[in-house]
Amino acid sequence: MRDQLRPATMIVATLSVLALVLSGCGGRQDRSSEPTGGGSAGACEPTAAQLTMATGNSTGVYYVLGGGMAGLISSETPIRTTAAETGASVQNIQQLVDGTYDIAFSLADTAADAVAGKSAFDQPQAIRALGRIHSNYTQVVARKDAGIDSIEDLRGKTVSTGSPKSGTEVIANRLLQAGGLDPAKDVKAQRLDLAKTVDGLKDGSIDAFFWSGGLPTPNLTDLFTSQPDLAAFVDITPQLAKLQEINPVYAEGTIPAATYNLKSDVKTIVVPNVLLVRDDFPANNACAITKLLWSSKDKLAQVHPSAKELDPKLGQETAPIELAAGSKEALTELAGG
């Protein structure tokens, strides 16, 4: 079922913040005397268009950052862009390909599955990347009274594996399998969005949950601020080697203690995020959008701090997903050649 685009309070708030940021920088800039993309100015001159951007759960980073990006594109170019709440990665790619959306956020491992035509995808998907953006941190949290210290301890427990067709669900199932568990039989899986998941952990109807998102994630900030003694992170790094056998994009990372006012840093598994388009996306608009976003990280970081990771050199590292025509030129120019 296709998502219905709907206005949302958080996107309105996000765009209000962005408007203040842009006004502090002089508002919309006159770009008549400067190029809008990489290579020749004409090759990156944006063409007026109406686009939709698939983000993620309303309480996640995709949604907040996507709202900011959509507002920036609409403010700085003739490309009017609307951000929409979705179930995230798998659904985003499916509906990007079928034409429901024009730009989509996705975890890099899910996007790699899509171009290979495996896992949730029965054939290779015709997608390209505008670039690599921030990293998602796999956050596995359990109630302290549930006796869960490892993935293996989730056996028999009630566990939220994330929204259906989300990148979180993909990683959750892979982690469970890496820990020797069958997601369909060995845990009482609940496929819930993050807001319902955190509420379930608080009221005891859920023992643990998986979440893949940028730092910080507002719902987790609320959880660890309002009930600091209720839950703790589960160490999932013993499963890293098996996940890397599936896809080398998985890497070890650290959630700094200050992120959620924890007593110590937490080691975890990270995976990059990418912005995707279809393979027929106009090269000039891809170039213009890419150059705008990757040159505006300071503005976007005021919408969400994950935007601080926007880097044109790192942005080119999207393999096995090919960069969109126009995006490679923009990122190469921004990175200094």
CSV table of C-alpha atoms in Angstrom, one decimal:
chain,number,residue,atom,x,y,z
A,1,MET,CA,0.0,0.0,0.0
A,2,ARG,CA,1.4,3.4,-0.9
A,3,ASP,CA,1.9,5.9,1.8
A,4,GLN,CA,-0.3,8.9,1.9
A,5,LEU,CA,1.8,12.1,1.9
A,6,ARG,CA,0.8,14.0,5.0
A,7,PRO,CA,1.8,17.2,6.6
A,8,ALA,CA,3.3,16.5,10.1
A,9,THR,CA,4.1,18.6,13.1
A,10,MET,CA,7.7,17.7,13.2
A,11,ILE,CA,8.3,18.6,9.6
A,12,VAL,CA,6.7,22.0,10.2
A,13,ALA,CA,8.9,22.5,13.3
A,14,THR,CA,11.9,21.4,11.3
A,15,LEU,CA,11.2,23.8,8.5
A,16,SER,CA,10.7,26.6,11.0
A,17,VAL,CA,14.1,25.9,12.4
A,18,LEU,CA,15.5,25.8,8.9
A,19,ALA,CA,13.9,29.1,8.0
A,20,LEU,CA,15.6,30.7,11.0
A,21,VAL,CA,18.9,29.2,10.0
A,22,LEU,CA,18.5,30.5,6.4
A,23,SER,CA,17.4,33.9,7.5
A,24,GLY,CA,20.5,34.1,9.7
A,25,CYS,CA,22.5,33.4,6.6
A,26,GLY,CA,20.8,36.1,4.6
A,27,GLY,CA,17.9,33.9,3.4
A,28,ARG,CA,17.8,32.6,-0.1
A,29,GLN,CA,20.9,33.5,-1.9
A,30,ASP,CA,21.1,35.1,-5.4
A,31,ARG,CA,22.8,32.4,-7.4
A,32,SER,CA,22.6,34.2,-10.7
A,33,SER,CA,26.4,34.7,-10.8
A,34,GLU,CA,27.6,31.4,-9.5
A,35,PRO,CA,27.3,27.8,-10.7
A,36,THR,CA,24.7,25.5,-9.0
A,37,GLY,CA,26.6,22.2,-9.5
A,38,GLY,CA,29.8,20.4,-10.4
A,39,GLY,CA,31.4,20.7,-13.8
A,40,SER,CA,30.0,23.3,-16.1
A,41,ALA,CA,27.3,25.6,-14.7
A,42,GLY,CA,24.9,24.6,-17.4
A,43,ALA,CA,25.3,20.8,-16.7
A,44,CYS,CA,24.2,21.5,-13.1
A,45,GLU,CA,21.5,24.1,-13.6
A,46,PRO,CA,18.4,22.8,-11.9
A,47,THR,CA,15.1,22.4,-13.8
A,48,ALA,CA,11.9,23.3,-12.0
A,49,ALA,CA,10.2,20.1,-10.6
A,50,GLN,CA,7.9,18.8,-7.9
A,51,LEU,CA,9.5,16.0,-5.9
A,52,THR,CA,8.7,13.9,-3.0
A,53,MET,CA,11.3,12.5,-0.5
A,54,ALA,CA,10.8,9.3,1.5
A,55,THR,CA,12.2,9.6,5.0
A,56,GLY,CA,11.3,7.3,7.9
A,57,ASN,CA,9.4,7.1,11.2
A,58,SER,CA,8.3,10.4,12.5
A,59,THR,CA,10.5,10.1,15.6
A,60,GLY,CA,13.7,9.1,13.7
A,61,VAL,CA,16.6,11.0,12.2
A,62,TYR,CA,15.6,10.4,8.6
A,63,TYR,CA,12.3,12.3,9.2
A,64,VAL,CA,13.9,15.3,10.9
A,65,LEU,CA,16.9,15.6,8.5
A,66,GLY,CA,14.7,14.8,5.5
A,67,GLY,CA,12.4,17.7,6.4
A,68,GLY,CA,15.4,20.0,6.6
A,69,MET,CA,16.8,18.8,3.3
A,70,ALA,CA,13.4,19.2,1.6
A,71,GLY,CA,13.0,22.7,2.9
A,72,LEU,CA,16.5,23.7,1.8
A,73,ILE,CA,16.1,22.3,-1.7
A,74,SER,CA,12.8,24.2,-2.0
A,75,SER,CA,14.3,27.4,-0.7
A,76,GLU,CA,17.4,27.4,-2.7
A,77,THR,CA,16.3,25.9,-6.1
A,78,PRO,CA,13.2,25.8,-8.3
A,79,ILE,CA,12.8,22.1,-7.3
A,80,ARG,CA,9.9,22.1,-4.8
A,81,THR,CA,10.4,19.1,-2.5
A,82,THR,CA,8.1,17.6,0.1
A,83,ALA,CA,9.3,15.1,2.7
A,84,ALA,CA,7.0,12.3,3.8
A,85,GLU,CA,6.9,9.9,6.8
A,86,THR,CA,7.5,6.2,5.8
A,87,GLY,CA,8.4,2.9,7.2
A,88,ALA,CA,12.0,3.5,6.0
A,89,SER,CA,14.6,1.6,3.9
A,90,VAL,CA,13.0,-1.4,2.2
A,91,GLN,CA,9.7,0.3,1.7
A,92,ASN,CA,11.4,3.5,0.6
A,93,ILE,CA,13.3,1.7,-2.2
A,94,GLN,CA,10.2,-0.3,-3.3
A,95,GLN,CA,8.2,2.9,-3.6
A,96,LEU,CA,11.1,4.9,-5.1
A,97,VAL,CA,11.2,2.4,-7.9
A,98,ASP,CA,7.5,2.3,-8.5
A,99,GLY,CA,7.4,6.1,-8.7
A,100,THR,CA,5.7,7.0,-5.4
A,101,TYR,CA,8.8,8.9,-4.4
A,102,ASP,CA,11.6,10.7,-6.2
A,103,ILE,CA,14.3,10.7,-3.5
A,104,ALA,CA,14.7,8.2,-0.7
A,105,PHE,CA,16.7,7.7,2.5
A,106,SER,CA,18.1,4.1,2.9
A,107,LEU,CA,20.6,2.2,4.9
A,108,ALA,CA,23.5,1.2,2.6
A,109,ASP,CA,23.1,-2.5,3.4
A,110,THR,CA,19.5,-2.5,2.3
A,111,ALA,CA,20.4,-0.5,-0.9
A,112,ALA,CA,23.1,-3.0,-1.6
A,113,ASP,CA,20.6,-5.8,-1.4
A,114,ALA,CA,18.4,-3.9,-3.8
A,115,VAL,CA,21.0,-3.5,-6.5
A,116,ALA,CA,21.9,-7.2,-6.1
A,117,GLY,CA,18.3,-8.3,-6.2
A,118,LYS,CA,18.4,-10.3,-3.0
A,119,SER,CA,16.9,-10.5,0.5
A,120,ALA,CA,13.7,-8.4,0.3
A,121,PHE,CA,14.2,-7.8,-3.4
A,122,ASP,CA,13.4,-10.5,-6.0
A,123,GLN,CA,15.4,-8.7,-8.8
A,124,PRO,CA,17.9,-5.9,-9.1
A,125,GLN,CA,16.4,-2.5,-8.6
A,126,ALA,CA,17.1,0.5,-10.9
A,127,ILE,CA,18.5,2.9,-8.3
A,128,ARG,CA,21.4,5.3,-8.0
A,129,ALA,CA,22.9,7.2,-5.1
A,130,LEU,CA,23.1,11.0,-4.7
A,131,GLY,CA,25.7,10.2,-2.1
A,132,ARG,CA,26.6,8.7,1.3
A,133,ILE,CA,25.3,10.7,4.2
A,134,HIS,CA,25.5,10.1,8.0
A,135,SER,CA,26.0,6.7,9.7
A,136,ASN,CA,23.3,4.7,11.5
A,137,TYR,CA,24.1,3.3,14.9
A,138,THR,CA,22.5,-0.1,15.7
A,139,GLN,CA,21.0,0.5,19.1
A,140,VAL,CA,19.8,-2.6,20.9
A,141,VAL,CA,18.2,-1.8,24.3
A,142,ALA,CA,16.8,-4.1,26.9
A,143,ARG,CA,15.0,-3.7,30.2
A,144,LYS,CA,17.5,-4.3,33.1
A,145,ASP,CA,15.1,-6.7,34.8
A,146,ALA,CA,14.8,-8.9,31.6
A,147,GLY,CA,18.1,-10.7,32.1
A,148,ILE,CA,19.4,-9.8,28.7
A,149,ASP,CA,23.1,-9.2,28.2
A,150,SER,CA,23.7,-10.5,24.7
A,151,ILE,CA,21.8,-11.3,21.5
A,152,GLU,CA,21.6,-15.0,22.6
A,153,ASP,CA,19.7,-13.9,25.7
A,154,LEU,CA,16.8,-12.7,23.5
A,155,ARG,CA,15.6,-16.2,23.1
A,156,GLY,CA,12.0,-16.5,24.3
A,157,LYS,CA,11.8,-12.7,24.9
A,158,THR,CA,9.3,-10.2,23.5
A,159,VAL,CA,11.4,-8.1,21.1
A,160,SER,CA,10.6,-5.2,18.8
A,161,THR,CA,12.4,-5.7,15.5
A,162,GLY,CA,11.3,-2.3,14.0
A,163,SER,CA,8.7,-1.2,11.5
A,164,PRO,CA,7.8,-3.6,8.7
A,165,LYS,CA,10.1,-3.2,5.7
A,166,SER,CA,12.5,-1.0,7.5
A,167,GLY,CA,16.3,-1.1,7.6
A,168,THR,CA,16.1,-1.7,11.3
A,169,GLU,CA,14.1,-4.9,10.7
A,170,VAL,CA,16.7,-6.1,8.2
A,171,ILE,CA,19.6,-5.6,10.7
A,172,ALA,CA,17.5,-7.0,13.6
A,173,ASN,CA,16.9,-10.3,11.8
A,174,ARG,CA,20.5,-10.6,10.7
A,175,LEU,CA,21.7,-10.0,14.2
A,176,LEU,CA,19.3,-12.6,15.6
A,177,GLN,CA,20.5,-15.1,13.0
A,178,ALA,CA,24.1,-14.3,13.8
A,179,GLY,CA,23.4,-15.1,17.4
A,180,GLY,CA,22.0,-18.5,16.5
A,181,LEU,CA,18.3,-17.5,16.8
A,182,ASP,CA,15.4,-17.9,14.3
A,183,PRO,CA,13.6,-14.5,14.2
A,184,ALA,CA,10.3,-16.3,13.4
A,185,LYS,CA,10.5,-18.9,16.2
A,186,ASP,CA,13.0,-18.0,18.9
A,187,VAL,CA,11.7,-14.6,19.8
A,188,LYS,CA,8.3,-13.1,20.2
A,189,ALA,CA,8.8,-10.5,17.5
A,190,GLN,CA,6.9,-7.3,17.5
A,191,ARG,CA,7.2,-5.2,14.3
A,192,LEU,CA,6.6,-1.8,15.8
A,193,ASP,CA,7.6,1.8,15.0
A,194,LEU,CA,10.0,3.4,17.5
A,195,ALA,CA,7.4,5.4,19.4
A,196,LYS,CA,5.3,2.4,20.2
A,197,THR,CA,8.5,0.4,20.9
A,198,VAL,CA,9.8,2.7,23.5
A,199,ASP,CA,6.3,2.9,25.1
A,200,GLY,CA,6.2,-0.9,25.2
A,201,LEU,CA,9.6,-1.1,26.9
A,202,LYS,CA,8.5,1.5,29.5
A,203,ASP,CA,5.3,-0.4,30.4
A,204,GLY,CA,6.9,-3.8,30.3
A,205,SER,CA,5.1,-5.3,27.4
A,206,ILE,CA,8.4,-5.4,25.5
A,207,ASP,CA,11.7,-6.8,26.9
A,208,ALA,CA,14.1,-5.4,24.3
A,209,PHE,CA,14.2,-3.6,21.0
A,210,PHE,CA,16.4,-3.0,17.9
A,211,TRP,CA,16.8,0.5,16.4
A,212,SER,CA,19.1,1.7,13.6
A,213,GLY,CA,19.4,5.4,13.5
A,214,GLY,CA,21.6,8.5,13.8
A,215,LEU,CA,22.7,10.1,17.0
A,216,PRO,CA,20.9,11.2,19.1
A,217,THR,CA,17.5,9.7,18.5
A,218,PRO,CA,14.8,11.7,20.4
A,219,ASN,CA,12.9,8.7,21.7
A,220,LEU,CA,16.0,7.2,23.2
A,221,THR,CA,16.9,10.5,24.7
A,222,ASP,CA,13.5,10.6,26.3
A,223,LEU,CA,13.9,7.0,27.5
A,224,PHE,CA,17.3,7.4,29.2
A,225,THR,CA,16.4,10.8,30.6
A,226,SER,CA,13.0,10.1,32.0
A,227,GLN,CA,13.8,6.6,33.3
A,228,PRO,CA,17.6,6.3,33.5
A,229,ASP,CA,17.6,3.1,35.6
A,230,LEU,CA,15.0,1.2,33.5
A,231,ALA,CA,17.1,0.0,30.5
A,232,ALA,CA,20.6,-0.6,29.2
A,233,PHE,CA,22.3,-1.2,25.8
A,234,VAL,CA,23.2,-4.7,24.8
A,235,ASP,CA,26.6,-5.5,23.4
A,236,ILE,CA,26.1,-6.7,19.8
A,237,THR,CA,29.7,-6.5,18.6
A,238,PRO,CA,30.3,-10.2,18.9
A,239,GLN,CA,28.0,-10.6,15.8
A,240,LEU,CA,30.0,-8.1,13.7
A,241,ALA,CA,32.1,-10.7,11.9
A,242,LYS,CA,29.1,-12.7,10.7
A,243,LEU,CA,27.4,-9.5,9.5
A,244,GLN,CA,30.5,-8.5,7.6
A,245,GLU,CA,30.2,-11.9,5.8
A,246,ILE,CA,26.8,-10.7,4.5
A,247,ASN,CA,27.9,-7.2,3.6
A,248,PRO,CA,31.3,-5.5,4.3
A,249,VAL,CA,29.6,-2.1,4.9
A,250,TYR,CA,29.0,-3.1,8.6
A,251,ALA,CA,31.7,-1.7,10.9
A,252,GLU,CA,32.3,-1.2,14.6
A,253,GLY,CA,31.4,2.1,16.1
A,254,THR,CA,30.9,3.8,19.4
A,255,ILE,CA,27.9,5.6,20.9
A,256,PRO,CA,29.5,8.3,23.1
A,257,ALA,CA,28.3,8.3,26.7
A,258,ALA,CA,27.2,11.9,26.4
A,259,THR,CA,24.7,11.1,23.6
A,260,TYR,CA,22.2,9.7,26.1
A,261,ASN,CA,23.9,10.7,29.4
A,262,LEU,CA,25.2,7.2,29.9
A,263,LYS,CA,27.9,6.1,32.4
A,264,SER,CA,30.2,5.0,29.7
A,265,ASP,CA,30.6,4.7,25.9
A,266,VAL,CA,28.8,1.8,24.2
A,267,LYS,CA,30.4,-0.2,21.4
A,268,THR,CA,28.1,-1.1,18.6
A,269,ILE,CA,27.7,-1.8,14.8
A,270,VAL,CA,27.3,1.1,12.4
A,271,VAL,CA,26.2,1.2,8.8
A,272,PRO,CA,26.2,4.1,6.4
A,273,ASN,CA,23.1,5.8,5.0
A,274,VAL,CA,22.6,6.9,1.4
A,275,LEU,CA,20.2,9.2,-0.5
A,276,LEU,CA,18.8,7.4,-3.5
A,277,VAL,CA,17.0,8.2,-6.7
A,278,ARG,CA,15.9,6.1,-9.7
A,279,ASP,CA,18.5,5.6,-12.5
A,280,ASP,CA,16.5,7.9,-14.8
A,281,PHE,CA,16.7,10.9,-12.4
A,282,PRO,CA,17.7,14.0,-14.4
A,283,ALA,CA,21.5,14.5,-14.2
A,284,ASN,CA,21.3,18.3,-13.8
A,285,ASN,CA,18.9,18.1,-10.9
A,286,ALA,CA,21.0,15.4,-9.2
A,287,CYS,CA,24.1,17.5,-9.6
A,288,ALA,CA,22.3,20.7,-8.2
A,289,ILE,CA,20.7,18.9,-5.3
A,290,THR,CA,23.9,17.0,-4.4
A,291,LYS,CA,26.1,20.1,-4.5
A,292,LEU,CA,23.5,22.1,-2.4
A,293,LEU,CA,23.2,19.5,0.3
A,294,TRP,CA,26.8,18.6,0.7
A,295,SER,CA,27.9,22.2,0.8
A,296,SER,CA,25.2,23.1,3.4
A,297,LYS,CA,26.1,20.8,6.3
A,298,ASP,CA,26.4,23.6,8.8
A,299,LYS,CA,22.9,24.8,8.1
A,300,LEU,CA,21.5,21.2,8.1
A,301,ALA,CA,23.4,20.4,11.3
A,302,GLN,CA,21.2,23.0,13.1
A,303,VAL,CA,18.2,20.9,12.0
A,304,HIS,CA,19.9,17.7,13.2
A,305,PRO,CA,23.5,17.1,14.3
A,306,SER,CA,23.9,14.0,12.2
A,307,ALA,CA,24.3,16.3,9.2
A,308,LYS,CA,27.8,17.2,10.6
A,309,GLU,CA,28.9,13.9,8.9
A,310,LEU,CA,28.2,15.2,5.4
A,311,ASP,CA,31.5,15.1,3.6
A,312,PRO,CA,31.9,15.2,-0.2
A,313,LYS,CA,34.9,12.8,-0.2
A,314,LEU,CA,33.1,10.3,2.0
A,315,GLY,CA,29.9,11.0,0.1
A,316,GLN,CA,31.4,9.3,-3.0
A,317,GLU,CA,31.8,6.0,-1.2
A,318,THR,CA,28.5,4.3,-2.1
A,319,ALA,CA,29.6,1.0,-3.7
A,320,PRO,CA,28.0,-1.2,-4.8
A,321,ILE,CA,25.4,1.5,-5.5
A,322,GLU,CA,26.4,3.6,-8.4
A,323,LEU,CA,26.4,7.4,-8.0
A,324,ALA,CA,23.7,9.1,-10.0
A,325,ALA,CA,24.7,10.9,-13.2
A,326,GLY,CA,25.6,14.4,-12.0
A,327,SER,CA,26.2,13.6,-8.4
A,328,LYS,CA,29.7,12.2,-9.0
A,329,GLU,CA,30.7,15.5,-10.7
A,330,ALA,CA,29.2,17.6,-7.8
A,331,LEU,CA,30.9,15.6,-5.1
A,332,THR,CA,34.2,15.5,-6.9
A,333,GLU,CA,34.2,19.2,-7.3
A,334,LEU,CA,33.3,19.8,-3.7
A,335,ALA,CA,36.0,17.4,-2.5
A,336,GLY,CA,38.6,19.4,-4.5
A,337,GLY,CA,39.0,17.0,-7.5
